[in-house]
mmCIF file of C-alpha atoms in Angstrom:
data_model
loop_
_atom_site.group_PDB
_atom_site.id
_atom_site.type_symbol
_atom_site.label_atom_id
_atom_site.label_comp_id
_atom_site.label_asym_id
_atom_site.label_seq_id
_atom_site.Cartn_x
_atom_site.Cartn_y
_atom_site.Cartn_z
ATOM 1 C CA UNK A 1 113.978 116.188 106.701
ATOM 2 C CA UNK A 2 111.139 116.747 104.256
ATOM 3 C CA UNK A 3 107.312 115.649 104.781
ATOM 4 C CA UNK A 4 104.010 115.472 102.873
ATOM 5 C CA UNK A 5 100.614 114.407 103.735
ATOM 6 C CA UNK A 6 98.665 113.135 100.048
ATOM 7 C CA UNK A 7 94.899 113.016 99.649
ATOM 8 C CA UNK A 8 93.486 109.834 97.580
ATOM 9 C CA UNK A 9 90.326 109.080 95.595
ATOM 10 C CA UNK A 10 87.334 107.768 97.933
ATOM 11 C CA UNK A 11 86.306 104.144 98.593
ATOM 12 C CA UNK A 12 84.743 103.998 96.009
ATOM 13 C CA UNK A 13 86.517 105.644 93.354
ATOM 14 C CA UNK A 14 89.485 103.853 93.791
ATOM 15 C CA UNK A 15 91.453 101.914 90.729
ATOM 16 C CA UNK A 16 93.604 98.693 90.760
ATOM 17 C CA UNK A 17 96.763 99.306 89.015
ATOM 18 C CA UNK A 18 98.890 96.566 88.436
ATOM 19 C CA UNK A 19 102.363 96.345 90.529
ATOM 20 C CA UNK A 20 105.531 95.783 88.619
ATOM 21 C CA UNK A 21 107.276 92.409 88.957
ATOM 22 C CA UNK A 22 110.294 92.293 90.317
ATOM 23 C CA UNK A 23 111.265 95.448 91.709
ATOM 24 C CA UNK A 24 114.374 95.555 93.536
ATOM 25 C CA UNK A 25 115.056 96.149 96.781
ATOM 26 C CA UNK A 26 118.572 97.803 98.470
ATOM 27 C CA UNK A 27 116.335 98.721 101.496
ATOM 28 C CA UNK A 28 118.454 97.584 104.819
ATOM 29 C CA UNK A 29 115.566 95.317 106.038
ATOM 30 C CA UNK A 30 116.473 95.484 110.124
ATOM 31 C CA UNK A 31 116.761 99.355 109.770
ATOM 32 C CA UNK A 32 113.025 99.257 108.036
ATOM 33 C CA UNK A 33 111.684 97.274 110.767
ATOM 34 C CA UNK A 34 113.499 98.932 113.497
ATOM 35 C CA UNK A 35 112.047 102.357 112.565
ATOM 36 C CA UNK A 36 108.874 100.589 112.220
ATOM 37 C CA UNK A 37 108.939 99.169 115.708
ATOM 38 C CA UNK A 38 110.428 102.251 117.168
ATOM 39 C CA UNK A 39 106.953 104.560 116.142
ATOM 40 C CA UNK A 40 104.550 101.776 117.778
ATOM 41 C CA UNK A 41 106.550 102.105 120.496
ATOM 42 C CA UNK A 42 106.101 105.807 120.261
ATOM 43 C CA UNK A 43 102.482 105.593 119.535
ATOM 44 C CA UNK A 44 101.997 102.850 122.197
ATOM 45 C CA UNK A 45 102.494 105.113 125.157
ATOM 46 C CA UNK A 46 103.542 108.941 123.917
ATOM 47 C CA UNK A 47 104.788 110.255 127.458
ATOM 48 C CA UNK A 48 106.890 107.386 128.243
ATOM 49 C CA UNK A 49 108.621 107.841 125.371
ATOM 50 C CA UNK A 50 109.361 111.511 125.779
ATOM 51 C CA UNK A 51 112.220 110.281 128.272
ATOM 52 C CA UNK A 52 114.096 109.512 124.926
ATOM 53 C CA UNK A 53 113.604 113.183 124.133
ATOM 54 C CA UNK A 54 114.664 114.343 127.755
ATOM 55 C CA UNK A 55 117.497 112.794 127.666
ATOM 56 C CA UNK A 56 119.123 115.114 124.672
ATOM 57 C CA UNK A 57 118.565 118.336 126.418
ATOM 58 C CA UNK A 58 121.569 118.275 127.558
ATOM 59 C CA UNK A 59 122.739 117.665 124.394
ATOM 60 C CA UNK A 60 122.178 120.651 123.243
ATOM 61 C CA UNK A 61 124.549 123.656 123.129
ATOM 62 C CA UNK A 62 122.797 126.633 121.813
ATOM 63 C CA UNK A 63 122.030 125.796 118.246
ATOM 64 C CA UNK A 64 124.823 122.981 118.406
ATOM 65 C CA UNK A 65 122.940 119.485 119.322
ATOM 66 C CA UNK A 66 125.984 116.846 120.052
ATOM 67 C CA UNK A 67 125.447 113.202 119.840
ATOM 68 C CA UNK A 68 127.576 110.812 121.599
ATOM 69 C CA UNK A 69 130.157 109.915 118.547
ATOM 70 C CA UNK A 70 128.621 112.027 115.870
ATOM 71 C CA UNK A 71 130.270 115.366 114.607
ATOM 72 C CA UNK A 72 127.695 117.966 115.830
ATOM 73 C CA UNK A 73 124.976 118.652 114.431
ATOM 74 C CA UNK A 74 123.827 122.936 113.500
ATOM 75 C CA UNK A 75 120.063 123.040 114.033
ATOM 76 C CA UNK A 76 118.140 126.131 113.388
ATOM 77 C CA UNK A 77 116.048 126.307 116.516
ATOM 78 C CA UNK A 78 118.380 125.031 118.942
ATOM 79 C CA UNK A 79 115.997 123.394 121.790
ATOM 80 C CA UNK A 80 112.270 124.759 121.297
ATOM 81 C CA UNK A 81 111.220 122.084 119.221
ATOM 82 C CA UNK A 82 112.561 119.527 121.374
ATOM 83 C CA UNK A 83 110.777 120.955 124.299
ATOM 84 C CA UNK A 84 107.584 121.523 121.945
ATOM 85 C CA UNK A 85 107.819 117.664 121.135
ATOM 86 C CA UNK A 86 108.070 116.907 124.718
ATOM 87 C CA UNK A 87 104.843 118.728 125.606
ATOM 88 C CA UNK A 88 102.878 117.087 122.939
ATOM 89 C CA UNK A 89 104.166 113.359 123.919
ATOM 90 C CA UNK A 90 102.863 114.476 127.604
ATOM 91 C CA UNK A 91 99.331 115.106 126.652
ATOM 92 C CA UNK A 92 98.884 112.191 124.033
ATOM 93 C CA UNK A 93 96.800 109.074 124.690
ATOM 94 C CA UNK A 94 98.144 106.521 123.712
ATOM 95 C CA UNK A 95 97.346 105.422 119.797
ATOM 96 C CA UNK A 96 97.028 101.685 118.157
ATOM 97 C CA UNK A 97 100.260 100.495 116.399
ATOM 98 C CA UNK A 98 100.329 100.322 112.936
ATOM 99 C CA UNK A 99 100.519 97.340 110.748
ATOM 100 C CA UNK A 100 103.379 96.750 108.104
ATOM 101 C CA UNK A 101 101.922 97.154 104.515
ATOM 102 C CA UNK A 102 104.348 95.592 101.885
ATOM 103 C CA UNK A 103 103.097 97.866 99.092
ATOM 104 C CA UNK A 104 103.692 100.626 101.221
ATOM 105 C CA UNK A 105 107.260 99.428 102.166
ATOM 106 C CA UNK A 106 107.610 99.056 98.153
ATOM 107 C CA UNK A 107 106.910 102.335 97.497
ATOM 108 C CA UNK A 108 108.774 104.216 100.159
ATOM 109 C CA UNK A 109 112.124 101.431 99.148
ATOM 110 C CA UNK A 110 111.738 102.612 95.563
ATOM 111 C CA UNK A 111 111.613 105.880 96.649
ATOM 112 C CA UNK A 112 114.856 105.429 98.965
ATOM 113 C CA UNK A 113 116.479 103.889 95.999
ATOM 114 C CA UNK A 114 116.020 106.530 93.926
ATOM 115 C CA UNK A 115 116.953 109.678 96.109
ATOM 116 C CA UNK A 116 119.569 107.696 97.771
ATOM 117 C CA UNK A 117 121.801 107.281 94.123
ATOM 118 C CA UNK A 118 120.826 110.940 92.890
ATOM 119 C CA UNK A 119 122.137 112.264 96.439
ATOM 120 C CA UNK A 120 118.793 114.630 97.144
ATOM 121 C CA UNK A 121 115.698 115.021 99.341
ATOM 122 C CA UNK A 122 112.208 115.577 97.757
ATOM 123 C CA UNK A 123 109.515 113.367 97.935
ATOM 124 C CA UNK A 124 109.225 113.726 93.941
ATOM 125 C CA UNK A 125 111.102 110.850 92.086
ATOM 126 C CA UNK A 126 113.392 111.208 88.648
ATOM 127 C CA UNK A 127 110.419 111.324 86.673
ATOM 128 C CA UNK A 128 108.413 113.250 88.337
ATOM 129 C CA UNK A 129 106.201 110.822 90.264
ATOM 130 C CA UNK A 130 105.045 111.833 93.361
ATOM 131 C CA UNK A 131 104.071 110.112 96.976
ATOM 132 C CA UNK A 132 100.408 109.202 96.028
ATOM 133 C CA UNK A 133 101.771 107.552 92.250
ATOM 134 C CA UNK A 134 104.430 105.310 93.644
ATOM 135 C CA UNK A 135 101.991 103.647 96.401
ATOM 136 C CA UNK A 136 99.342 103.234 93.790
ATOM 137 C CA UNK A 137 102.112 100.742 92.114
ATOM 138 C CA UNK A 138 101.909 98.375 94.362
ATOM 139 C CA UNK A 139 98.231 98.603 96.028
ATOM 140 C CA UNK A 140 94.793 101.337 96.449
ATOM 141 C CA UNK A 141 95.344 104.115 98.623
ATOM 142 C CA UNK A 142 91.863 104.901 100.501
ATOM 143 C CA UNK A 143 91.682 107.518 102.459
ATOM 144 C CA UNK A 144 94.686 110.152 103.265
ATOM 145 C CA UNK A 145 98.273 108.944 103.394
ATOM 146 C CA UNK A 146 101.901 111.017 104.120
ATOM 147 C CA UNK A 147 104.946 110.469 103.776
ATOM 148 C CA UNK A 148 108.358 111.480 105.912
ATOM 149 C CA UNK A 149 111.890 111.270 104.426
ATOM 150 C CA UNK A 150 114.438 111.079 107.108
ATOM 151 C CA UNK A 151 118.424 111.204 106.126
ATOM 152 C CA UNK A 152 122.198 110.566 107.864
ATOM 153 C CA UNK A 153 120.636 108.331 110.892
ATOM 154 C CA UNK A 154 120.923 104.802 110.956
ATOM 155 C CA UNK A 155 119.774 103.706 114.284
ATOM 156 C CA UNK A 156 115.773 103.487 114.549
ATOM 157 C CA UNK A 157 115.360 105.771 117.505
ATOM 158 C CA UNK A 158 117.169 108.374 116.200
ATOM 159 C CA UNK A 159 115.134 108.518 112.817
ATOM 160 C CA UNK A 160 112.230 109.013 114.895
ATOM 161 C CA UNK A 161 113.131 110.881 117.373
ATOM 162 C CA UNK A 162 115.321 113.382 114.689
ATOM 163 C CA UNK A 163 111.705 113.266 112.898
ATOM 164 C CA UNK A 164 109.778 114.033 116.153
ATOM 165 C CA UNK A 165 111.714 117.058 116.993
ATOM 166 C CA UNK A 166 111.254 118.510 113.734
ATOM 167 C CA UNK A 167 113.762 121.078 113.597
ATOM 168 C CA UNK A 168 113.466 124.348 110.819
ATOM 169 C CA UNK A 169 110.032 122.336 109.867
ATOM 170 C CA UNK A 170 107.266 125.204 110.569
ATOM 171 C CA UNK A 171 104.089 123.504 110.426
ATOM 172 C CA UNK A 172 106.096 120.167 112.226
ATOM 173 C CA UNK A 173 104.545 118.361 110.026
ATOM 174 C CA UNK A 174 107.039 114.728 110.789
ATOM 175 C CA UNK A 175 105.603 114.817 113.931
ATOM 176 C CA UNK A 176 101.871 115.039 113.563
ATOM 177 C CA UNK A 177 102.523 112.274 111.255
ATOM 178 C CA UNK A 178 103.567 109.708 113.943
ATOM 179 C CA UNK A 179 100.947 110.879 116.134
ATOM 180 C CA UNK A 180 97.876 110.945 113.791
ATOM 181 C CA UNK A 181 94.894 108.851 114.913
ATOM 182 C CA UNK A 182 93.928 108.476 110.745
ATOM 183 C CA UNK A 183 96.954 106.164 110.067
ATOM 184 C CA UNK A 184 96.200 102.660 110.422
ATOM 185 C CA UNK A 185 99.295 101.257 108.219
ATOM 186 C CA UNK A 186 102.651 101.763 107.480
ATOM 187 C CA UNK A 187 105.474 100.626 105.431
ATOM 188 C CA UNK A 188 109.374 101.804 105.505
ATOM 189 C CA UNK A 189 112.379 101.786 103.222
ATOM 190 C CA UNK A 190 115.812 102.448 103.775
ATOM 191 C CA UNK A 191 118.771 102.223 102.063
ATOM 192 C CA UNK A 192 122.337 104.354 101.133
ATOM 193 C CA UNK A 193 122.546 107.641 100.068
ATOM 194 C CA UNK A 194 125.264 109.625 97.766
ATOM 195 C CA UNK A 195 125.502 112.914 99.892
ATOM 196 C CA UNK A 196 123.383 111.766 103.315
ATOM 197 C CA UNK A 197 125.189 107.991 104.121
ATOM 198 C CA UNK A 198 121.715 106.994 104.693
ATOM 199 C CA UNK A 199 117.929 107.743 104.106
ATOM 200 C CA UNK A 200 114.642 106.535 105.109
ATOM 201 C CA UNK A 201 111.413 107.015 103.657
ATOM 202 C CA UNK A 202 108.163 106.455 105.782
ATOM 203 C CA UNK A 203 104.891 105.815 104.372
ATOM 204 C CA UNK A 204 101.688 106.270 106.150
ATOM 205 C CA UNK A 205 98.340 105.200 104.878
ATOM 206 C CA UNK A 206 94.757 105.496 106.858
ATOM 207 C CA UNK A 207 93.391 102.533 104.570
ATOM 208 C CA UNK A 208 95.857 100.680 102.154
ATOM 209 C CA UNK A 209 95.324 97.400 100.103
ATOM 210 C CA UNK A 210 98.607 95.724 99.238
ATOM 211 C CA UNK A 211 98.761 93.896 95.687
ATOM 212 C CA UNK A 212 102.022 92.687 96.400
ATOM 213 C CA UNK A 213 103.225 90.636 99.760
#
């Protein structure tokens, strides 16, 4: 699970690029949607929803975490960042849902595309474009935006609650993501992936004008 947070040009700086016609899509639209819904819900009311991260502490066997009908899975910190998450959910007001962006949900489905049939995680594409050049394809960035990349989970509470826990990520940077009071929009794609079954990319923007619907 990889994450980046991308600075943009001001208000006022900002450039119109045009978006490319046509681009395709192999984004599984109810996952996109469900992951979507599933951080409102999250942001909506934070310590309700840390019942959904009680509920895997038992789960856990030393650094083993075993889902119900999953092979297990070999964490590197075992439980602290699950009780770490917990904590923060406690103390966190609750924060206004995000809208859907479609140039945003372009971006991060081109991205998923791309990683998804090379079989790797970065948040850089095949030609070296990064976050902040594939959302400026499809709208203007204005203000910061980030970006989380989320693989081998297909249900929508598990990508964000997998993202939220933030294992082996130091600064947890996933989960200051869903909780940060900047982001006003967001946009998700999904689709297969060669090594990973499955991926998700997440884009988060604090001010975002779509050129595409």
């Amino acid at each position: 699970m990889v994450c980046v947070v991308v600075g943009c040009a001001s208000r006022g700086a900002a450039t119109r690029r045009d978006a490319p016609a046509g681009a395709p899509s192999v984004a599984n639209d109810a996952l996109e949607r469900g992951v979507a819904r599933e951080i409102n819900l999250l942001r909506a009311d934070p310590p309700a929803y840390a019942q959904h991260l009680r509920a895997l502490r038992a789960a856990y066997d030393g650094k083993l975490l075993r889902l119900e009908g999953r092979d297990p899975i070999r964490t590197k910190e075992g439980a602290k960042p699950l009780e770490e998450a917990i904590r923060l959910l406690e103390r966190t007001r609750p924060l206004p849902a995000l809208r859907w962006e479609p140039g945003l949900a372009r971006a991060a489905e081109d991205h998923a595309a791309d990683i998804g049939k090379r079989g790797v995680l970065d948040h850089f594409g095949a030609g070296g474009e990064s976050p902040l050049d594939r959302v400026a394809r499809y709208g203007i960035l204005q203000g910061p935006g980030g970006e989380n990349i989320a693989v081998a989970f297909s249900d929508p509470r598990l990508v964000v609650v997998y993202l939220l826990i933030d294992d082996g990520v130091p600064d947890r940077g996933h989960r200051k993501a869903f909780v940060d009071r900047r982001y006003e929009q967001v946009g998700v794609g999904c689709g297969p992936h060669a090594r990973f079954r499955t991926v998700c990319v997440i884009d988060f923007a604090a001010g975002y004008a779509s050129l595409v619907r």
